[in-house]
């Protein structure tokens, strides 16, 4: 299982390619917002980096409102994986 710190570091690295402000609370705001193409590319990079599949319906949800939420969402993939192995 990946640590939260490891996930956050990688997410911030990917976010920094698309947004100048890497603050955990500013992934989406009036000032900094990913356009649709950048959002798709961002999600693809996340999927590749963490070897996960992100449900298209969740892309516009709160899971992608800010960096902290993205980190939590990605972390949930690894928590679920751990449950399946131990359960």
PDB file of N, CA and C in Angstrom:
ATOM      1  N   UNK A   1       0.840  -1.185   0.000  1.00  0.00           N
ATOM      2  CA  UNK A   1       0.000   0.000   0.000  1.00  0.00           C
ATOM      3  C   UNK A   1       0.884   1.248   0.000  1.00  0.00           C
ATOM      4  N   UNK A   2       0.528   2.200  -0.823  1.00  0.00           N
ATOM      5  CA  UNK A   2       1.273   3.454  -0.887  1.00  0.00           C
ATOM      6  C   UNK A   2       0.906   4.347   0.289  1.00  0.00           C
ATOM      7  N   UNK A   3       1.875   5.087   0.793  1.00  0.00           N
ATOM      8  CA  UNK A   3       1.595   6.032   1.872  1.00  0.00           C
ATOM      9  C   UNK A   3       0.902   7.268   1.306  1.00  0.00           C
ATOM     10  N   UNK A   4       0.206   7.973   2.174  1.00  0.00           N
ATOM     11  CA  UNK A   4      -0.468   9.210   1.773  1.00  0.00           C
ATOM     12  C   UNK A   4       0.566  10.209   1.255  1.00  0.00           C
ATOM     13  N   UNK A   5       1.718  10.246   1.899  1.00  0.00           N
ATOM     14  CA  UNK A   5       2.767  11.176   1.492  1.00  0.00           C
ATOM     15  C   UNK A   5       3.264  10.868   0.075  1.00  0.00           C
ATOM     16  N   UNK A   6       3.425   9.591  -0.225  1.00  0.00           N
ATOM     17  CA  UNK A   6       3.874   9.185  -1.558  1.00  0.00           C
ATOM     18  C   UNK A   6       2.841   9.550  -2.613  1.00  0.00           C
ATOM     19  N   UNK A   7       1.580   9.283  -2.302  1.00  0.00           N
ATOM     20  CA  UNK A   7       0.494   9.616  -3.232  1.00  0.00           C
ATOM     21  C   UNK A   7       0.439  11.123  -3.438  1.00  0.00           C
ATOM     22  N   UNK A   8       0.481  11.879  -2.340  1.00  0.00           N
ATOM     23  CA  UNK A   8       0.392  13.336  -2.445  1.00  0.00           C
ATOM     24  C   UNK A   8       1.555  13.906  -3.260  1.00  0.00           C
ATOM     25  N   UNK A   9       2.743  13.414  -3.031  1.00  0.00           N
ATOM     26  CA  UNK A   9       3.910  13.909  -3.772  1.00  0.00           C
ATOM     27  C   UNK A   9       3.719  13.711  -5.274  1.00  0.00           C
ATOM     28  N   UNK A  10       3.250  12.543  -5.666  1.00  0.00           N
ATOM     29  CA  UNK A  10       3.056  12.248  -7.089  1.00  0.00           C
ATOM     30  C   UNK A  10       1.907  13.080  -7.662  1.00  0.00           C
ATOM     31  N   UNK A  11       0.814  13.222  -6.910  1.00  0.00           N
ATOM     32  CA  UNK A  11      -0.325  14.023  -7.383  1.00  0.00           C
ATOM     33  C   UNK A  11       0.106  15.477  -7.580  1.00  0.00           C
ATOM     34  N   UNK A  12       0.819  16.032  -6.620  1.00  0.00           N
ATOM     35  CA  UNK A  12       1.277  17.422  -6.730  1.00  0.00           C
ATOM     36  C   UNK A  12       2.208  17.580  -7.930  1.00  0.00           C
ATOM     37  N   UNK A  13       3.055  16.590  -8.159  1.00  0.00           N
ATOM     38  CA  UNK A  13       3.945  16.620  -9.325  1.00  0.00           C
ATOM     39  C   UNK A  13       3.136  16.677 -10.625  1.00  0.00           C
ATOM     40  N   UNK A  14       2.080  15.885 -10.698  1.00  0.00           N
ATOM     41  CA  UNK A  14       1.237  15.868 -11.897  1.00  0.00           C
ATOM     42  C   UNK A  14       0.432  17.163 -12.002  1.00  0.00           C
ATOM     43  N   UNK A  15      -0.138  17.620 -10.895  1.00  0.00           N
ATOM     44  CA  UNK A  15      -0.921  18.865 -10.892  1.00  0.00           C
ATOM     45  C   UNK A  15      -0.066  20.033 -11.368  1.00  0.00           C
ATOM     46  N   UNK A  16       1.189  20.065 -10.945  1.00  0.00           N
ATOM     47  CA  UNK A  16       2.056  21.199 -11.288  1.00  0.00           C
ATOM     48  C   UNK A  16       2.282  21.340 -12.789  1.00  0.00           C
ATOM     49  N   UNK A  17       2.052  20.276 -13.538  1.00  0.00           N
ATOM     50  CA  UNK A  17       2.165  20.358 -14.995  1.00  0.00           C
ATOM     51  C   UNK A  17       1.006  21.142 -15.606  1.00  0.00           C
ATOM     52  N   UNK A  18      -0.113  21.174 -14.900  1.00  0.00           N
ATOM     53  CA  UNK A  18      -1.335  21.766 -15.449  1.00  0.00           C
ATOM     54  C   UNK A  18      -1.736  23.080 -14.794  1.00  0.00           C
ATOM     55  N   UNK A  19      -1.358  23.272 -13.539  1.00  0.00           N
ATOM     56  CA  UNK A  19      -1.756  24.478 -12.817  1.00  0.00           C
ATOM     57  C   UNK A  19      -0.549  25.118 -12.148  1.00  0.00           C
ATOM     58  N   UNK A  20      -0.441  26.428 -12.223  1.00  0.00           N
ATOM     59  CA  UNK A  20       0.703  27.099 -11.608  1.00  0.00           C
ATOM     60  C   UNK A  20       0.669  27.075 -10.086  1.00  0.00           C
ATOM     61  N   UNK A  21      -0.504  27.010  -9.487  1.00  0.00           N
ATOM     62  CA  UNK A  21      -0.649  27.013  -8.031  1.00  0.00           C
ATOM     63  C   UNK A  21      -0.877  25.578  -7.576  1.00  0.00           C
ATOM     64  N   UNK A  22       0.069  25.019  -6.833  1.00  0.00           N
ATOM     65  CA  UNK A  22      -0.025  23.627  -6.412  1.00  0.00           C
ATOM     66  C   UNK A  22      -0.636  23.472  -5.024  1.00  0.00           C
ATOM     67  N   UNK A  23      -1.265  24.511  -4.503  1.00  0.00           N
ATOM     68  CA  UNK A  23      -1.860  24.443  -3.179  1.00  0.00           C
ATOM     69  C   UNK A  23      -2.909  23.335  -3.115  1.00  0.00           C
ATOM     70  N   UNK A  24      -2.922  22.569  -2.037  1.00  0.00           N
ATOM     71  CA  UNK A  24      -3.899  21.487  -1.912  1.00  0.00           C
ATOM     72  C   UNK A  24      -5.356  21.941  -1.988  1.00  0.00           C
ATOM     73  N   UNK A  25      -5.609  23.222  -1.758  1.00  0.00           N
ATOM     74  CA  UNK A  25      -6.990  23.704  -1.764  1.00  0.00           C
ATOM     75  C   UNK A  25      -7.385  24.404  -3.056  1.00  0.00           C
ATOM     76  N   UNK A  26      -6.567  24.351  -4.090  1.00  0.00           N
ATOM     77  CA  UNK A  26      -6.862  25.153  -5.274  1.00  0.00           C
ATOM     78  C   UNK A  26      -6.774  24.389  -6.584  1.00  0.00           C
ATOM     79  N   UNK A  27      -7.191  23.160  -6.622  1.00  0.00           N
ATOM     80  CA  UNK A  27      -7.175  22.441  -7.890  1.00  0.00           C
ATOM     81  C   UNK A  27      -8.220  23.020  -8.835  1.00  0.00           C
ATOM     82  N   UNK A  28      -9.370  23.340  -8.282  1.00  0.00           N
ATOM     83  CA  UNK A  28     -10.416  23.987  -9.068  1.00  0.00           C
ATOM     84  C   UNK A  28     -10.852  25.244  -8.341  1.00  0.00           C
ATOM     85  N   UNK A  29     -10.814  26.350  -9.025  1.00  0.00           N
ATOM     86  CA  UNK A  29     -11.336  27.610  -8.519  1.00  0.00           C
ATOM     87  C   UNK A  29     -11.589  28.482  -9.732  1.00  0.00           C
ATOM     88  N   UNK A  30     -12.177  29.638  -9.510  1.00  0.00           N
ATOM     89  CA  UNK A  30     -12.422  30.533 -10.643  1.00  0.00           C
ATOM     90  C   UNK A  30     -11.104  30.949 -11.290  1.00  0.00           C
ATOM     91  N   UNK A  31     -10.086  31.118 -10.467  1.00  0.00           N
ATOM     92  CA  UNK A  31      -8.800  31.593 -10.964  1.00  0.00           C
ATOM     93  C   UNK A  31      -8.017  30.493 -11.686  1.00  0.00           C
ATOM     94  N   UNK A  32      -8.028  29.296 -11.128  1.00  0.00           N
ATOM     95  CA  UNK A  32      -7.280  28.173 -11.702  1.00  0.00           C
ATOM     96  C   UNK A  32      -8.222  27.011 -11.931  1.00  0.00           C
ATOM     97  N   UNK A  33      -8.513  26.743 -13.159  1.00  0.00           N
ATOM     98  CA  UNK A  33      -9.379  25.612 -13.458  1.00  0.00           C
ATOM     99  C   UNK A  33      -8.864  24.908 -14.700  1.00  0.00           C
ATOM    100  N   UNK A  34      -8.836  23.603 -14.621  1.00  0.00           N
ATOM    101  CA  UNK A  34      -8.406  22.817 -15.771  1.00  0.00           C
ATOM    102  C   UNK A  34      -9.467  22.865 -16.854  1.00  0.00           C
ATOM    103  N   UNK A  35      -9.059  23.090 -18.097  1.00  0.00           N
ATOM    104  CA  UNK A  35     -10.019  22.967 -19.187  1.00  0.00           C
ATOM    105  C   UNK A  35     -10.257  21.475 -19.418  1.00  0.00           C
ATOM    106  N   UNK A  36     -11.231  21.148 -20.246  1.00  0.00           N
ATOM    107  CA  UNK A  36     -11.625  19.743 -20.387  1.00  0.00           C
ATOM    108  C   UNK A  36     -10.497  18.862 -20.921  1.00  0.00           C
ATOM    109  N   UNK A  37      -9.717  19.362 -21.852  1.00  0.00           N
ATOM    110  CA  UNK A  37      -8.608  18.571 -22.387  1.00  0.00           C
ATOM    111  C   UNK A  37      -7.531  18.347 -21.325  1.00  0.00           C
ATOM    112  N   UNK A  38      -7.209  19.395 -20.584  1.00  0.00           N
ATOM    113  CA  UNK A  38      -6.223  19.263 -19.510  1.00  0.00           C
ATOM    114  C   UNK A  38      -6.712  18.301 -18.437  1.00  0.00           C
ATOM    115  N   UNK A  39      -7.998  18.352 -18.142  1.00  0.00           N
ATOM    116  CA  UNK A  39      -8.567  17.447 -17.145  1.00  0.00           C
ATOM    117  C   UNK A  39      -8.436  15.996 -17.595  1.00  0.00           C
ATOM    118  N   UNK A  40      -8.746  15.730 -18.849  1.00  0.00           N
ATOM    119  CA  UNK A  40      -8.616  14.367 -19.383  1.00  0.00           C
ATOM    120  C   UNK A  40      -7.157  13.918 -19.307  1.00  0.00           C
ATOM    121  N   UNK A  41      -6.241  14.776 -19.713  1.00  0.00           N
ATOM    122  CA  UNK A  41      -4.818  14.433 -19.653  1.00  0.00           C
ATOM    123  C   UNK A  41      -4.353  14.220 -18.216  1.00  0.00           C
ATOM    124  N   UNK A  42      -4.844  15.046 -17.305  1.00  0.00           N
ATOM    125  CA  UNK A  42      -4.526  14.920 -15.882  1.00  0.00           C
ATOM    126  C   UNK A  42      -4.971  13.554 -15.360  1.00  0.00           C
ATOM    127  N   UNK A  43      -6.199  13.167 -15.681  1.00  0.00           N
ATOM    128  CA  UNK A  43      -6.738  11.881 -15.224  1.00  0.00           C
ATOM    129  C   UNK A  43      -5.944  10.721 -15.826  1.00  0.00           C
ATOM    130  N   UNK A  44      -5.613  10.823 -17.093  1.00  0.00           N
ATOM    131  CA  UNK A  44      -4.818   9.766 -17.740  1.00  0.00           C
ATOM    132  C   UNK A  44      -3.456   9.627 -17.051  1.00  0.00           C
ATOM    133  N   UNK A  45      -2.843  10.752 -16.723  1.00  0.00           N
ATOM    134  CA  UNK A  45      -1.553  10.688 -16.019  1.00  0.00           C
ATOM    135  C   UNK A  45      -1.700  10.050 -14.648  1.00  0.00           C
ATOM    136  N   UNK A  46      -2.785  10.374 -13.940  1.00  0.00           N
ATOM    137  CA  UNK A  46      -3.028   9.744 -12.640  1.00  0.00           C
ATOM    138  C   UNK A  46      -3.199   8.238 -12.799  1.00  0.00           C
ATOM    139  N   UNK A  47      -3.996   7.845 -13.783  1.00  0.00           N
ATOM    140  CA  UNK A  47      -4.228   6.416 -14.022  1.00  0.00           C
ATOM    141  C   UNK A  47      -2.916   5.699 -14.330  1.00  0.00           C
ATOM    142  N   UNK A  48      -2.095   6.296 -15.156  1.00  0.00           N
ATOM    143  CA  UNK A  48      -0.811   5.683 -15.512  1.00  0.00           C
ATOM    144  C   UNK A  48       0.143   5.640 -14.317  1.00  0.00           C
ATOM    145  N   UNK A  49       0.214   6.728 -13.579  1.00  0.00           N
ATOM    146  CA  UNK A  49       1.149   6.818 -12.456  1.00  0.00           C
ATOM    147  C   UNK A  49       0.822   5.823 -11.348  1.00  0.00           C
ATOM    148  N   UNK A  50      -0.479   5.615 -11.112  1.00  0.00           N
ATOM    149  CA  UNK A  50      -0.892   4.757 -10.000  1.00  0.00           C
ATOM    150  C   UNK A  50      -1.446   3.405 -10.449  1.00  0.00           C
ATOM    151  N   UNK A  51      -1.451   3.182 -11.756  1.00  0.00           N
ATOM    152  CA  UNK A  51      -1.959   1.932 -12.327  1.00  0.00           C
ATOM    153  C   UNK A  51      -3.377   1.625 -11.825  1.00  0.00           C
ATOM    154  N   UNK A  52      -4.257   2.619 -12.013  1.00  0.00           N
ATOM    155  CA  UNK A  52      -5.659   2.507 -11.610  1.00  0.00           C
ATOM    156  C   UNK A  52      -6.548   2.911 -12.779  1.00  0.00           C
ATOM    157  N   UNK A  53      -7.828   2.596 -12.667  1.00  0.00           N
ATOM    158  CA  UNK A  53      -8.831   3.045 -13.637  1.00  0.00           C
ATOM    159  C   UNK A  53      -9.815   3.944 -12.912  1.00  0.00           C
ATOM    160  N   UNK A  54      -9.917   5.184 -13.352  1.00  0.00           N
ATOM    161  CA  UNK A  54     -10.814   6.159 -12.736  1.00  0.00           C
ATOM    162  C   UNK A  54     -12.104   6.199 -13.527  1.00  0.00           C
ATOM    163  N   UNK A  55     -13.211   6.059 -12.830  1.00  0.00           N
ATOM    164  CA  UNK A  55     -14.536   6.084 -13.442  1.00  0.00           C
ATOM    165  C   UNK A  55     -14.791   7.467 -14.037  1.00  0.00           C
ATOM    166  N   UNK A  56     -15.107   7.513 -15.325  1.00  0.00           N
ATOM    167  CA  UNK A  56     -15.356   8.788 -16.015  1.00  0.00           C
ATOM    168  C   UNK A  56     -16.416   9.631 -15.324  1.00  0.00           C
ATOM    169  N   UNK A  57     -17.412   8.994 -14.738  1.00  0.00           N
ATOM    170  CA  UNK A  57     -18.497   9.727 -14.079  1.00  0.00           C
ATOM    171  C   UNK A  57     -18.025  10.471 -12.836  1.00  0.00           C
ATOM    172  N   UNK A  58     -16.903  10.065 -12.267  1.00  0.00           N
ATOM    173  CA  UNK A  58     -16.417  10.697 -11.042  1.00  0.00           C
ATOM    174  C   UNK A  58     -15.480  11.868 -11.294  1.00  0.00           C
ATOM    175  N   UNK A  59     -15.101  12.074 -12.533  1.00  0.00           N
ATOM    176  CA  UNK A  59     -14.111  13.104 -12.838  1.00  0.00           C
ATOM    177  C   UNK A  59     -14.589  14.501 -12.444  1.00  0.00           C
ATOM    178  N   UNK A  60     -15.836  14.814 -12.623  1.00  0.00           N
ATOM    179  CA  UNK A  60     -16.353  16.134 -12.265  1.00  0.00           C
ATOM    180  C   UNK A  60     -16.890  16.195 -10.835  1.00  0.00           C
ATOM    181  N   UNK A  61     -16.681  15.162 -10.061  1.00  0.00           N
ATOM    182  CA  UNK A  61     -17.222  15.110  -8.702  1.00  0.00           C
ATOM    183  C   UNK A  61     -16.274  15.766  -7.705  1.00  0.00           C
ATOM    184  N   UNK A  62     -16.666  15.706  -6.436  1.00  0.00           N
ATOM    185  CA  UNK A  62     -15.844  16.270  -5.369  1.00  0.00           C
ATOM    186  C   UNK A  62     -14.486  15.590  -5.251  1.00  0.00           C
ATOM    187  N   UNK A  63     -14.351  14.392  -5.786  1.00  0.00           N
ATOM    188  CA  UNK A  63     -13.058  13.701  -5.738  1.00  0.00           C
ATOM    189  C   UNK A  63     -11.968  14.514  -6.433  1.00  0.00           C
ATOM    190  N   UNK A  64     -12.358  15.383  -7.336  1.00  0.00           N
ATOM    191  CA  UNK A  64     -11.389  16.163  -8.102  1.00  0.00           C
ATOM    192  C   UNK A  64     -11.505  17.660  -7.826  1.00  0.00           C
ATOM    193  N   UNK A  65     -12.098  18.020  -6.688  1.00  0.00           N
ATOM    194  CA  UNK A  65     -12.283  19.424  -6.336  1.00  0.00           C
ATOM    195  C   UNK A  65     -10.959  20.077  -5.924  1.00  0.00           C
ATOM    196  N   UNK A  66     -10.105  19.345  -5.242  1.00  0.00           N
ATOM    197  CA  UNK A  66      -8.807  19.873  -4.826  1.00  0.00           C
ATOM    198  C   UNK A  66      -7.813  18.724  -4.689  1.00  0.00           C
ATOM    199  N   UNK A  67      -6.572  19.073  -4.488  1.00  0.00           N
ATOM    200  CA  UNK A  67      -5.520  18.061  -4.439  1.00  0.00           C
ATOM    201  C   UNK A  67      -5.732  17.081  -3.295  1.00  0.00           C
ATOM    202  N   UNK A  68      -6.157  17.579  -2.136  1.00  0.00           N
ATOM    203  CA  UNK A  68      -6.393  16.690  -0.990  1.00  0.00           C
ATOM    204  C   UNK A  68      -7.434  15.631  -1.328  1.00  0.00           C
ATOM    205  N   UNK A  69      -8.489  16.032  -2.008  1.00  0.00           N
ATOM    206  CA  UNK A  69      -9.529  15.069  -2.386  1.00  0.00           C
ATOM    207  C   UNK A  69      -9.008  14.048  -3.390  1.00  0.00           C
ATOM    208  N   UNK A  70      -8.185  14.492  -4.329  1.00  0.00           N
ATOM    209  CA  UNK A  70      -7.601  13.567  -5.304  1.00  0.00           C
ATOM    210  C   UNK A  70      -6.733  12.543  -4.574  1.00  0.00           C
ATOM    211  N   UNK A  71      -5.933  13.006  -3.630  1.00  0.00           N
ATOM    212  CA  UNK A  71      -5.070  12.105  -2.856  1.00  0.00           C
ATOM    213  C   UNK A  71      -5.915  11.090  -2.092  1.00  0.00           C
ATOM    214  N   UNK A  72      -6.980  11.549  -1.455  1.00  0.00           N
ATOM    215  CA  UNK A  72      -7.865  10.634  -0.720  1.00  0.00           C
ATOM    216  C   UNK A  72      -8.512   9.623  -1.653  1.00  0.00           C
ATOM    217  N   UNK A  73      -8.975  10.099  -2.793  1.00  0.00           N
ATOM    218  CA  UNK A  73      -9.628   9.217  -3.762  1.00  0.00           C
ATOM    219  C   UNK A  73      -8.655   8.148  -4.257  1.00  0.00           C
ATOM    220  N   UNK A  74      -7.456   8.547  -4.620  1.00  0.00           N
ATOM    221  CA  UNK A  74      -6.472   7.579  -5.100  1.00  0.00           C
ATOM    222  C   UNK A  74      -6.080   6.626  -3.974  1.00  0.00           C
ATOM    223  N   UNK A  75      -5.935   7.148  -2.775  1.00  0.00           N
ATOM    224  CA  UNK A  75      -5.630   6.292  -1.628  1.00  0.00           C
ATOM    225  C   UNK A  75      -6.682   5.229  -1.406  1.00  0.00           C
ATOM    226  N   UNK A  76      -7.937   5.539  -1.727  1.00  0.00           N
ATOM    227  CA  UNK A  76      -9.019   4.565  -1.534  1.00  0.00           C
ATOM    228  C   UNK A  76      -8.841   3.338  -2.424  1.00  0.00           C
ATOM    229  N   UNK A  77      -8.203   3.490  -3.570  1.00  0.00           N
ATOM    230  CA  UNK A  77      -7.931   2.340  -4.431  1.00  0.00           C
ATOM    231  C   UNK A  77      -7.016   1.352  -3.720  1.00  0.00           C
ATOM    232  N   UNK A  78      -6.036   1.870  -3.015  1.00  0.00           N
ATOM    233  CA  UNK A  78      -5.053   1.013  -2.362  1.00  0.00           C
ATOM    234  C   UNK A  78      -5.589   0.440  -1.055  1.00  0.00           C
ATOM    235  N   UNK A  79      -6.473   1.157  -0.380  1.00  0.00           N
ATOM    236  CA  UNK A  79      -7.132   0.611   0.811  1.00  0.00           C
ATOM    237  C   UNK A  79      -8.026  -0.547   0.416  1.00  0.00           C
ATOM    238  N   UNK A  80      -8.756  -0.382  -0.676  1.00  0.00           N
ATOM    239  CA  UNK A  80      -9.648  -1.433  -1.168  1.00  0.00           C
ATOM    240  C   UNK A  80      -8.840  -2.660  -1.575  1.00  0.00           C
ATOM    241  N   UNK A  81      -7.707  -2.432  -2.205  1.00  0.00           N
ATOM    242  CA  UNK A  81      -6.835  -3.534  -2.628  1.00  0.00           C
ATOM    243  C   UNK A  81      -6.349  -4.316  -1.407  1.00  0.00           C
ATOM    244  N   UNK A  82      -5.998  -3.601  -0.332  1.00  0.00           N
ATOM    245  CA  UNK A  82      -5.539  -4.243   0.892  1.00  0.00           C
ATOM    246  C   UNK A  82      -6.660  -5.058   1.523  1.00  0.00           C
ATOM    247  N   UNK A  83      -7.891  -4.529   1.505  1.00  0.00           N
ATOM    248  CA  UNK A  83      -9.040  -5.260   2.050  1.00  0.00           C
ATOM    249  C   UNK A  83      -9.261  -6.558   1.288  1.00  0.00           C
ATOM    250  N   UNK A  84      -9.149  -6.510  -0.031  1.00  0.00           N
ATOM    251  CA  UNK A  84      -9.386  -7.701  -0.846  1.00  0.00           C
ATOM    252  C   UNK A  84      -8.323  -8.764  -0.576  1.00  0.00           C
ATOM    253  N   UNK A  85      -7.092  -8.356  -0.350  1.00  0.00           N
ATOM    254  CA  UNK A  85      -6.013  -9.305  -0.086  1.00  0.00           C
ATOM    255  C   UNK A  85      -6.191  -9.943   1.284  1.00  0.00           C
ATOM    256  N   UNK A  86      -6.528  -9.126   2.291  1.00  0.00           N
ATOM    257  CA  UNK A  86      -6.649  -9.648   3.650  1.00  0.00           C
ATOM    258  C   UNK A  86      -8.004 -10.271   3.931  1.00  0.00           C
ATOM    259  N   UNK A  87      -9.019  -9.926   3.129  1.00  0.00           N
ATOM    260  CA  UNK A  87     -10.378 -10.400   3.391  1.00  0.00           C
ATOM    261  C   UNK A  87     -10.635 -11.635   2.684  1.00  0.00           C
TER     262      UNK A  87
END
